[in-house]
Amino acid sequence: MSTPEKQMQEDDLTLSGTLEDRLSNLQQTLPKVDKALTKIANILDTTKNNIKRQLLLQKIAEQIDFYFSDKNLPSDVFLLKAMSNNEQRWVSLKTIATFTKIKNMCGNNKKKSKTLLTNACALSNHVELDETKFNVRRIVPLMVSIQSDAVVA
């Protein structure tokens, strides 16, 4: 016959066995969960870095668009002169890379700067790259003149 005390002891043993099984299962599952969380953290880091890079490229593209804009270009003697050195009005990305704001965004690594500038120009609707990807110009030409030298951009 089962007394209430004996029944409680049996229930405790059954519960204890179930808890041990659960604990064992958790111990086996934890490394898998940890591995999955590490993968998720890596994906988040990669996504964060990709977003930062896209934002930087967009910022660089906006700056380049400004340099070649109707608002800036007519009064930018340096850029107009650089454009006048080429019949098709191409400006070297090396020249653009010397601009202070571009330097600040791209850093000092020349290879990285070229890649950033090339990718940023590709995002623009206002400038285009030549087939060598070393030169940039306005898509829509701008007619301007400088009193000392006639320059057509």
Short mmCIF file of N, CA and C in Angstrom, two decimals:
data_model
loop_
_atom_site.label_atom_id
_atom_site.label_comp_id
_atom_site.label_asym_id
_atom_site.label_seq_id
_atom_site.Cartn_x
_atom_site.Cartn_y
_atom_site.Cartn_z
N MET A 1 0.83 -1.17 0.00
CA MET A 1 0.00 0.00 0.00
C MET A 1 0.87 1.23 0.00
N SER A 2 0.32 2.21 -0.60
CA SER A 2 1.07 3.44 -0.76
C SER A 2 0.55 4.48 0.22
N THR A 3 1.44 4.95 1.01
CA THR A 3 1.08 6.01 1.95
C THR A 3 1.38 7.34 1.28
N PRO A 4 0.79 8.42 1.73
CA PRO A 4 1.06 9.73 1.12
C PRO A 4 2.54 10.08 1.16
N GLU A 5 3.23 9.69 2.23
CA GLU A 5 4.66 9.99 2.32
C GLU A 5 5.46 9.21 1.29
N LYS A 6 5.08 7.93 1.12
CA LYS A 6 5.77 7.09 0.16
C LYS A 6 5.53 7.63 -1.26
N GLN A 7 4.31 8.07 -1.53
CA GLN A 7 3.97 8.63 -2.85
C GLN A 7 4.79 9.87 -3.12
N MET A 8 5.00 10.72 -2.11
CA MET A 8 5.80 11.93 -2.27
C MET A 8 7.25 11.58 -2.59
N GLN A 9 7.75 10.55 -1.92
CA GLN A 9 9.12 10.12 -2.19
C GLN A 9 9.26 9.63 -3.63
N GLU A 10 8.28 8.88 -4.11
CA GLU A 10 8.31 8.37 -5.49
C GLU A 10 8.23 9.54 -6.49
N ASP A 11 7.34 10.51 -6.19
CA ASP A 11 7.21 11.69 -7.05
C ASP A 11 8.52 12.47 -7.09
N ASP A 12 9.18 12.61 -5.94
CA ASP A 12 10.47 13.31 -5.88
C ASP A 12 11.51 12.61 -6.74
N LEU A 13 11.55 11.30 -6.70
CA LEU A 13 12.50 10.54 -7.51
C LEU A 13 12.22 10.72 -9.00
N THR A 14 10.94 10.66 -9.39
CA THR A 14 10.56 10.84 -10.78
C THR A 14 10.93 12.25 -11.25
N LEU A 15 10.61 13.25 -10.43
CA LEU A 15 10.91 14.65 -10.74
C LEU A 15 12.42 14.84 -10.83
N SER A 16 13.12 14.24 -9.89
CA SER A 16 14.58 14.35 -9.88
C SER A 16 15.16 13.74 -11.14
N GLY A 17 14.69 12.60 -11.56
CA GLY A 17 15.15 11.97 -12.81
C GLY A 17 14.86 12.85 -14.00
N THR A 18 13.73 13.48 -14.05
CA THR A 18 13.34 14.35 -15.15
C THR A 18 14.23 15.59 -15.18
N LEU A 19 14.53 16.18 -14.04
CA LEU A 19 15.41 17.34 -13.96
C LEU A 19 16.82 16.98 -14.42
N GLU A 20 17.29 15.82 -14.03
CA GLU A 20 18.63 15.39 -14.46
C GLU A 20 18.68 15.21 -15.97
N ASP A 21 17.60 14.63 -16.52
CA ASP A 21 17.54 14.46 -17.99
C ASP A 21 17.53 15.82 -18.68
N ARG A 22 16.76 16.73 -18.13
CA ARG A 22 16.69 18.08 -18.72
C ARG A 22 18.04 18.78 -18.64
N LEU A 23 18.68 18.66 -17.49
CA LEU A 23 19.98 19.27 -17.31
C LEU A 23 20.99 18.69 -18.29
N SER A 24 20.95 17.41 -18.46
CA SER A 24 21.85 16.74 -19.41
C SER A 24 21.59 17.23 -20.83
N ASN A 25 20.33 17.32 -21.20
CA ASN A 25 19.97 17.83 -22.53
C ASN A 25 20.44 19.27 -22.73
N LEU A 26 20.26 20.09 -21.70
CA LEU A 26 20.71 21.49 -21.78
C LEU A 26 22.23 21.56 -21.95
N GLN A 27 22.94 20.74 -21.22
CA GLN A 27 24.40 20.74 -21.32
C GLN A 27 24.86 20.33 -22.72
N GLN A 28 24.12 19.45 -23.36
CA GLN A 28 24.46 19.03 -24.73
C GLN A 28 24.07 20.10 -25.74
N THR A 29 23.02 20.85 -25.44
CA THR A 29 22.51 21.87 -26.37
C THR A 29 23.29 23.17 -26.28
N LEU A 30 23.82 23.51 -25.13
CA LEU A 30 24.50 24.79 -24.93
C LEU A 30 25.61 25.06 -25.94
N PRO A 31 26.50 24.11 -26.23
CA PRO A 31 27.53 24.40 -27.23
C PRO A 31 26.96 24.74 -28.61
N LYS A 32 25.87 24.08 -28.97
CA LYS A 32 25.22 24.36 -30.25
C LYS A 32 24.63 25.77 -30.26
N VAL A 33 24.00 26.15 -29.16
CA VAL A 33 23.42 27.49 -29.04
C VAL A 33 24.53 28.53 -29.07
N ASP A 34 25.62 28.25 -28.34
CA ASP A 34 26.76 29.17 -28.32
C ASP A 34 27.33 29.36 -29.72
N LYS A 35 27.47 28.27 -30.45
CA LYS A 35 27.99 28.34 -31.82
C LYS A 35 27.05 29.15 -32.72
N ALA A 36 25.75 28.94 -32.57
CA ALA A 36 24.76 29.69 -33.35
C ALA A 36 24.80 31.18 -33.01
N LEU A 37 24.93 31.50 -31.73
CA LEU A 37 25.01 32.90 -31.32
C LEU A 37 26.27 33.57 -31.86
N THR A 38 27.38 32.84 -31.90
CA THR A 38 28.62 33.37 -32.46
C THR A 38 28.43 33.67 -33.94
N LYS A 39 27.78 32.77 -34.66
CA LYS A 39 27.51 33.00 -36.09
C LYS A 39 26.63 34.24 -36.28
N ILE A 40 25.62 34.37 -35.45
CA ILE A 40 24.72 35.53 -35.54
C ILE A 40 25.49 36.82 -35.25
N ALA A 41 26.36 36.79 -34.24
CA ALA A 41 27.16 37.97 -33.91
C ALA A 41 28.07 38.35 -35.08
N ASN A 42 28.66 37.35 -35.73
CA ASN A 42 29.51 37.61 -36.89
C ASN A 42 28.72 38.21 -38.05
N ILE A 43 27.53 37.69 -38.27
CA ILE A 43 26.66 38.22 -39.33
C ILE A 43 26.29 39.67 -39.03
N LEU A 44 25.96 39.95 -37.77
CA LEU A 44 25.62 41.32 -37.38
C LEU A 44 26.80 42.27 -37.57
N ASP A 45 28.00 41.82 -37.20
CA ASP A 45 29.20 42.64 -37.40
C ASP A 45 29.43 42.93 -38.88
N THR A 46 29.30 41.90 -39.70
CA THR A 46 29.48 42.07 -41.14
C THR A 46 28.43 43.03 -41.70
N THR A 47 27.21 42.87 -41.29
CA THR A 47 26.13 43.75 -41.75
C THR A 47 26.39 45.18 -41.31
N LYS A 48 26.82 45.37 -40.07
CA LYS A 48 27.13 46.70 -39.56
C LYS A 48 28.25 47.35 -40.39
N ASN A 49 29.29 46.58 -40.67
CA ASN A 49 30.41 47.10 -41.47
C ASN A 49 29.97 47.43 -42.90
N ASN A 50 29.11 46.59 -43.47
CA ASN A 50 28.60 46.86 -44.82
C ASN A 50 27.76 48.13 -44.86
N ILE A 51 26.96 48.33 -43.83
CA ILE A 51 26.14 49.54 -43.76
C ILE A 51 27.03 50.78 -43.62
N LYS A 52 28.05 50.68 -42.75
CA LYS A 52 28.99 51.80 -42.59
C LYS A 52 29.66 52.13 -43.92
N ARG A 53 30.08 51.09 -44.64
CA ARG A 53 30.75 51.30 -45.93
C ARG A 53 29.80 51.94 -46.93
N GLN A 54 28.55 51.48 -46.99
CA GLN A 54 27.58 52.07 -47.91
C GLN A 54 27.32 53.52 -47.58
N LEU A 55 27.20 53.83 -46.29
CA LEU A 55 26.99 55.22 -45.88
C LEU A 55 28.19 56.09 -46.26
N LEU A 56 29.39 55.56 -46.09
CA LEU A 56 30.60 56.29 -46.48
C LEU A 56 30.62 56.51 -47.99
N LEU A 57 30.31 55.48 -48.76
CA LEU A 57 30.29 55.63 -50.22
C LEU A 57 29.26 56.68 -50.65
N GLN A 58 28.11 56.67 -50.00
CA GLN A 58 27.08 57.64 -50.32
C GLN A 58 27.55 59.06 -50.00
N LYS A 59 28.22 59.21 -48.88
CA LYS A 59 28.74 60.52 -48.47
C LYS A 59 29.80 61.02 -49.47
N ILE A 60 30.68 60.13 -49.90
CA ILE A 60 31.71 60.48 -50.88
C ILE A 60 31.06 60.85 -52.21
N ALA A 61 30.07 60.06 -52.63
CA ALA A 61 29.36 60.34 -53.89
C ALA A 61 28.69 61.72 -53.83
N GLU A 62 28.08 62.04 -52.71
CA GLU A 62 27.44 63.35 -52.55
C GLU A 62 28.46 64.48 -52.64
N GLN A 63 29.65 64.26 -52.07
CA GLN A 63 30.69 65.29 -52.12
C GLN A 63 31.19 65.47 -53.55
N ILE A 64 31.41 64.38 -54.26
CA ILE A 64 31.86 64.47 -55.65
C ILE A 64 30.78 65.14 -56.50
N ASP A 65 29.53 64.77 -56.27
CA ASP A 65 28.43 65.42 -56.99
C ASP A 65 28.44 66.92 -56.74
N PHE A 66 28.71 67.31 -55.50
CA PHE A 66 28.77 68.74 -55.19
C PHE A 66 29.89 69.41 -55.99
N TYR A 67 31.07 68.80 -56.01
CA TYR A 67 32.20 69.40 -56.74
C TYR A 67 31.83 69.66 -58.20
N PHE A 68 31.08 68.75 -58.81
CA PHE A 68 30.74 68.88 -60.23
C PHE A 68 29.36 69.51 -60.44
N SER A 69 28.76 70.04 -59.39
CA SER A 69 27.41 70.59 -59.47
C SER A 69 27.36 71.96 -60.15
N ASP A 70 26.17 72.33 -60.62
CA ASP A 70 25.95 73.66 -61.21
C ASP A 70 26.26 74.75 -60.20
N LYS A 71 26.06 74.47 -58.94
CA LYS A 71 26.29 75.46 -57.89
C LYS A 71 27.78 75.70 -57.65
N ASN A 72 28.58 74.64 -57.66
CA ASN A 72 30.00 74.76 -57.32
C ASN A 72 30.91 74.94 -58.53
N LEU A 73 30.69 74.15 -59.55
CA LEU A 73 31.66 74.07 -60.65
C LEU A 73 31.96 75.41 -61.33
N PRO A 74 30.98 76.26 -61.61
CA PRO A 74 31.30 77.52 -62.30
C PRO A 74 32.30 78.40 -61.54
N SER A 75 32.38 78.26 -60.24
CA SER A 75 33.30 79.10 -59.47
C SER A 75 34.54 78.35 -58.98
N ASP A 76 34.66 77.07 -59.33
CA ASP A 76 35.79 76.26 -58.88
C ASP A 76 36.89 76.29 -59.94
N VAL A 77 37.77 77.29 -59.83
CA VAL A 77 38.83 77.51 -60.82
C VAL A 77 39.74 76.29 -60.92
N PHE A 78 40.08 75.69 -59.79
CA PHE A 78 40.98 74.53 -59.80
C PHE A 78 40.37 73.37 -60.59
N LEU A 79 39.12 73.05 -60.31
CA LEU A 79 38.47 71.93 -60.99
C LEU A 79 38.24 72.25 -62.47
N LEU A 80 37.86 73.48 -62.77
CA LEU A 80 37.69 73.87 -64.18
C LEU A 80 39.01 73.75 -64.94
N LYS A 81 40.10 74.15 -64.32
CA LYS A 81 41.40 74.04 -64.97
C LYS A 81 41.75 72.57 -65.19
N ALA A 82 41.48 71.73 -64.20
CA ALA A 82 41.74 70.29 -64.34
C ALA A 82 40.92 69.71 -65.49
N MET A 83 39.68 70.18 -65.64
CA MET A 83 38.82 69.72 -66.72
C MET A 83 39.33 70.21 -68.07
N SER A 84 39.88 71.40 -68.10
CA SER A 84 40.33 71.97 -69.37
C SER A 84 41.59 71.27 -69.91
N ASN A 85 42.25 70.49 -69.08
CA ASN A 85 43.43 69.75 -69.51
C ASN A 85 43.10 68.56 -70.39
N ASN A 86 41.81 68.28 -70.55
CA ASN A 86 41.37 67.12 -71.32
C ASN A 86 40.21 67.53 -72.20
N GLU A 87 40.29 67.20 -73.48
CA GLU A 87 39.25 67.60 -74.43
C GLU A 87 37.86 67.11 -74.04
N GLN A 88 37.82 65.92 -73.45
CA GLN A 88 36.52 65.34 -73.07
C GLN A 88 36.13 65.67 -71.63
N ARG A 89 36.91 66.55 -71.00
CA ARG A 89 36.62 67.09 -69.67
C ARG A 89 36.74 66.06 -68.55
N TRP A 90 37.56 65.04 -68.74
CA TRP A 90 37.80 64.07 -67.68
C TRP A 90 38.73 64.67 -66.64
N VAL A 91 38.51 64.32 -65.38
CA VAL A 91 39.38 64.71 -64.28
C VAL A 91 39.85 63.42 -63.61
N SER A 92 41.13 63.35 -63.36
CA SER A 92 41.70 62.16 -62.74
C SER A 92 41.17 61.96 -61.33
N LEU A 93 40.89 60.72 -60.98
CA LEU A 93 40.49 60.42 -59.60
C LEU A 93 41.63 60.75 -58.63
N LYS A 94 42.87 60.71 -59.11
CA LYS A 94 44.00 61.11 -58.27
C LYS A 94 43.86 62.58 -57.86
N THR A 95 43.38 63.40 -58.79
CA THR A 95 43.16 64.81 -58.48
C THR A 95 42.04 64.95 -57.45
N ILE A 96 40.95 64.24 -57.65
CA ILE A 96 39.81 64.29 -56.72
C ILE A 96 40.27 63.80 -55.34
N ALA A 97 41.14 62.81 -55.31
CA ALA A 97 41.62 62.25 -54.03
C ALA A 97 42.45 63.25 -53.24
N THR A 98 42.93 64.31 -53.88
CA THR A 98 43.72 65.32 -53.16
C THR A 98 42.85 66.33 -52.43
N PHE A 99 41.56 66.37 -52.73
CA PHE A 99 40.67 67.33 -52.09
C PHE A 99 40.53 66.97 -50.60
N THR A 100 40.61 67.96 -49.76
CA THR A 100 40.65 67.76 -48.31
C THR A 100 39.48 66.93 -47.79
N LYS A 101 38.28 67.26 -48.20
CA LYS A 101 37.11 66.52 -47.68
C LYS A 101 37.14 65.06 -48.14
N ILE A 102 37.59 64.84 -49.36
CA ILE A 102 37.69 63.47 -49.87
C ILE A 102 38.78 62.72 -49.12
N LYS A 103 39.92 63.38 -48.91
CA LYS A 103 41.01 62.76 -48.14
C LYS A 103 40.53 62.36 -46.75
N ASN A 104 39.78 63.25 -46.11
CA ASN A 104 39.29 62.96 -44.76
C ASN A 104 38.36 61.75 -44.74
N MET A 105 37.59 61.58 -45.79
CA MET A 105 36.67 60.45 -45.84
C MET A 105 37.36 59.15 -46.26
N CYS A 106 38.33 59.25 -47.16
CA CYS A 106 38.97 58.06 -47.73
C CYS A 106 40.19 57.58 -46.94
N GLY A 107 40.82 58.46 -46.23
CA GLY A 107 42.03 58.08 -45.51
C GLY A 107 43.26 58.19 -46.40
N ASN A 108 44.38 57.70 -45.90
CA ASN A 108 45.66 57.86 -46.58
C ASN A 108 46.06 56.69 -47.47
N ASN A 109 45.35 55.59 -47.40
CA ASN A 109 45.67 54.43 -48.21
C ASN A 109 45.23 54.68 -49.66
N LYS A 110 46.20 54.81 -50.58
CA LYS A 110 45.88 55.18 -51.96
C LYS A 110 45.02 54.13 -52.67
N LYS A 111 45.31 52.86 -52.44
CA LYS A 111 44.54 51.80 -53.08
C LYS A 111 43.09 51.81 -52.57
N LYS A 112 42.95 51.96 -51.24
CA LYS A 112 41.61 52.02 -50.65
C LYS A 112 40.87 53.26 -51.15
N SER A 113 41.58 54.39 -51.24
CA SER A 113 40.96 55.63 -51.73
C SER A 113 40.44 55.46 -53.16
N LYS A 114 41.25 54.85 -54.01
CA LYS A 114 40.84 54.64 -55.41
C LYS A 114 39.59 53.78 -55.46
N THR A 115 39.58 52.71 -54.67
CA THR A 115 38.42 51.82 -54.64
C THR A 115 37.18 52.55 -54.14
N LEU A 116 37.34 53.31 -53.06
CA LEU A 116 36.21 54.07 -52.53
C LEU A 116 35.70 55.09 -53.54
N LEU A 117 36.61 55.82 -54.18
CA LEU A 117 36.21 56.83 -55.16
C LEU A 117 35.52 56.19 -56.36
N THR A 118 36.07 55.10 -56.84
CA THR A 118 35.47 54.39 -57.98
C THR A 118 34.06 53.92 -57.64
N ASN A 119 33.91 53.30 -56.48
CA ASN A 119 32.59 52.80 -56.07
C ASN A 119 31.61 53.94 -55.81
N ALA A 120 32.11 55.04 -55.25
CA ALA A 120 31.23 56.19 -54.98
C ALA A 120 30.76 56.81 -56.29
N CYS A 121 31.66 56.95 -57.25
CA CYS A 121 31.28 57.53 -58.55
C CYS A 121 30.24 56.64 -59.24
N ALA A 122 30.36 55.35 -59.06
CA ALA A 122 29.39 54.43 -59.66
C ALA A 122 27.99 54.62 -59.08
N LEU A 123 27.91 55.14 -57.85
CA LEU A 123 26.60 55.40 -57.22
C LEU A 123 25.96 56.69 -57.71
N SER A 124 26.76 57.57 -58.31
CA SER A 124 26.30 58.90 -58.68
C SER A 124 25.45 58.89 -59.94
N ASN A 125 24.49 59.80 -59.97
CA ASN A 125 23.69 60.03 -61.18
C ASN A 125 24.19 61.26 -61.93
N HIS A 126 25.23 61.92 -61.41
CA HIS A 126 25.69 63.19 -61.98
C HIS A 126 27.08 63.11 -62.62
N VAL A 127 27.86 62.10 -62.24
CA VAL A 127 29.19 61.94 -62.82
C VAL A 127 29.32 60.52 -63.37
N GLU A 128 30.30 60.36 -64.25
CA GLU A 128 30.56 59.04 -64.81
C GLU A 128 32.06 58.78 -64.82
N LEU A 129 32.41 57.51 -64.82
CA LEU A 129 33.80 57.08 -64.90
C LEU A 129 34.12 56.68 -66.33
N ASP A 130 35.37 56.89 -66.74
CA ASP A 130 35.77 56.39 -68.05
C ASP A 130 35.97 54.88 -67.95
N GLU A 131 36.26 54.24 -69.10
CA GLU A 131 36.37 52.78 -69.08
C GLU A 131 37.56 52.28 -68.27
N THR A 132 38.56 53.13 -68.05
CA THR A 132 39.72 52.73 -67.24
C THR A 132 39.44 52.85 -65.75
N LYS A 133 38.38 53.54 -65.40
CA LYS A 133 37.99 53.80 -64.01
C LYS A 133 39.03 54.66 -63.28
N PHE A 134 39.78 55.46 -64.05
CA PHE A 134 40.78 56.36 -63.47
C PHE A 134 40.36 57.83 -63.56
N ASN A 135 39.29 58.11 -64.34
CA ASN A 135 38.88 59.49 -64.58
C ASN A 135 37.37 59.63 -64.42
N VAL A 136 36.96 60.83 -64.04
CA VAL A 136 35.56 61.12 -63.80
C VAL A 136 35.20 62.43 -64.50
N ARG A 137 33.94 62.57 -64.89
CA ARG A 137 33.45 63.83 -65.45
C ARG A 137 31.95 63.93 -65.22
N ARG A 138 31.44 65.12 -65.43
CA ARG A 138 30.00 65.35 -65.37
C ARG A 138 29.33 64.57 -66.49
N ILE A 139 28.13 64.08 -66.24
CA ILE A 139 27.37 63.42 -67.30
C ILE A 139 26.80 64.48 -68.23
N VAL A 140 26.21 65.53 -67.66
CA VAL A 140 25.66 66.63 -68.44
C VAL A 140 26.67 67.76 -68.44
N PRO A 141 27.25 68.08 -69.61
CA PRO A 141 28.26 69.14 -69.65
C PRO A 141 27.69 70.48 -69.19
N LEU A 142 28.58 71.29 -68.63
CA LEU A 142 28.21 72.63 -68.16
C LEU A 142 29.03 73.63 -68.95
N MET A 143 28.39 74.61 -69.53
CA MET A 143 29.10 75.65 -70.28
C MET A 143 29.44 76.78 -69.32
N VAL A 144 30.74 77.02 -69.12
CA VAL A 144 31.20 78.11 -68.27
C VAL A 144 32.41 78.75 -68.93
N SER A 145 32.69 79.96 -68.52
CA SER A 145 33.91 80.59 -69.00
C SER A 145 34.55 81.35 -67.87
N ILE A 146 35.87 81.40 -67.90
CA ILE A 146 36.65 82.17 -66.94
C ILE A 146 37.28 83.31 -67.73
N GLN A 147 37.28 84.49 -67.18
CA GLN A 147 37.72 85.65 -67.92
C GLN A 147 39.14 85.52 -68.46
N SER A 148 40.07 85.01 -67.66
CA SER A 148 41.45 84.92 -68.13
C SER A 148 41.64 83.81 -69.16
N ASP A 149 40.94 82.71 -69.00
CA ASP A 149 41.00 81.59 -69.94
C ASP A 149 39.58 81.12 -70.19
N ALA A 150 39.22 80.95 -71.45
CA ALA A 150 37.91 80.40 -71.76
C ALA A 150 37.97 78.90 -71.52
N VAL A 151 37.08 78.44 -70.67
CA VAL A 151 37.05 77.01 -70.35
C VAL A 151 35.63 76.52 -70.56
N VAL A 152 35.50 75.45 -71.28
CA VAL A 152 34.19 74.84 -71.45
C VAL A 152 34.21 73.53 -70.69
N ALA A 153 33.32 73.40 -69.73
CA ALA A 153 33.31 72.18 -68.92
C ALA A 153 32.29 71.21 -69.45
#
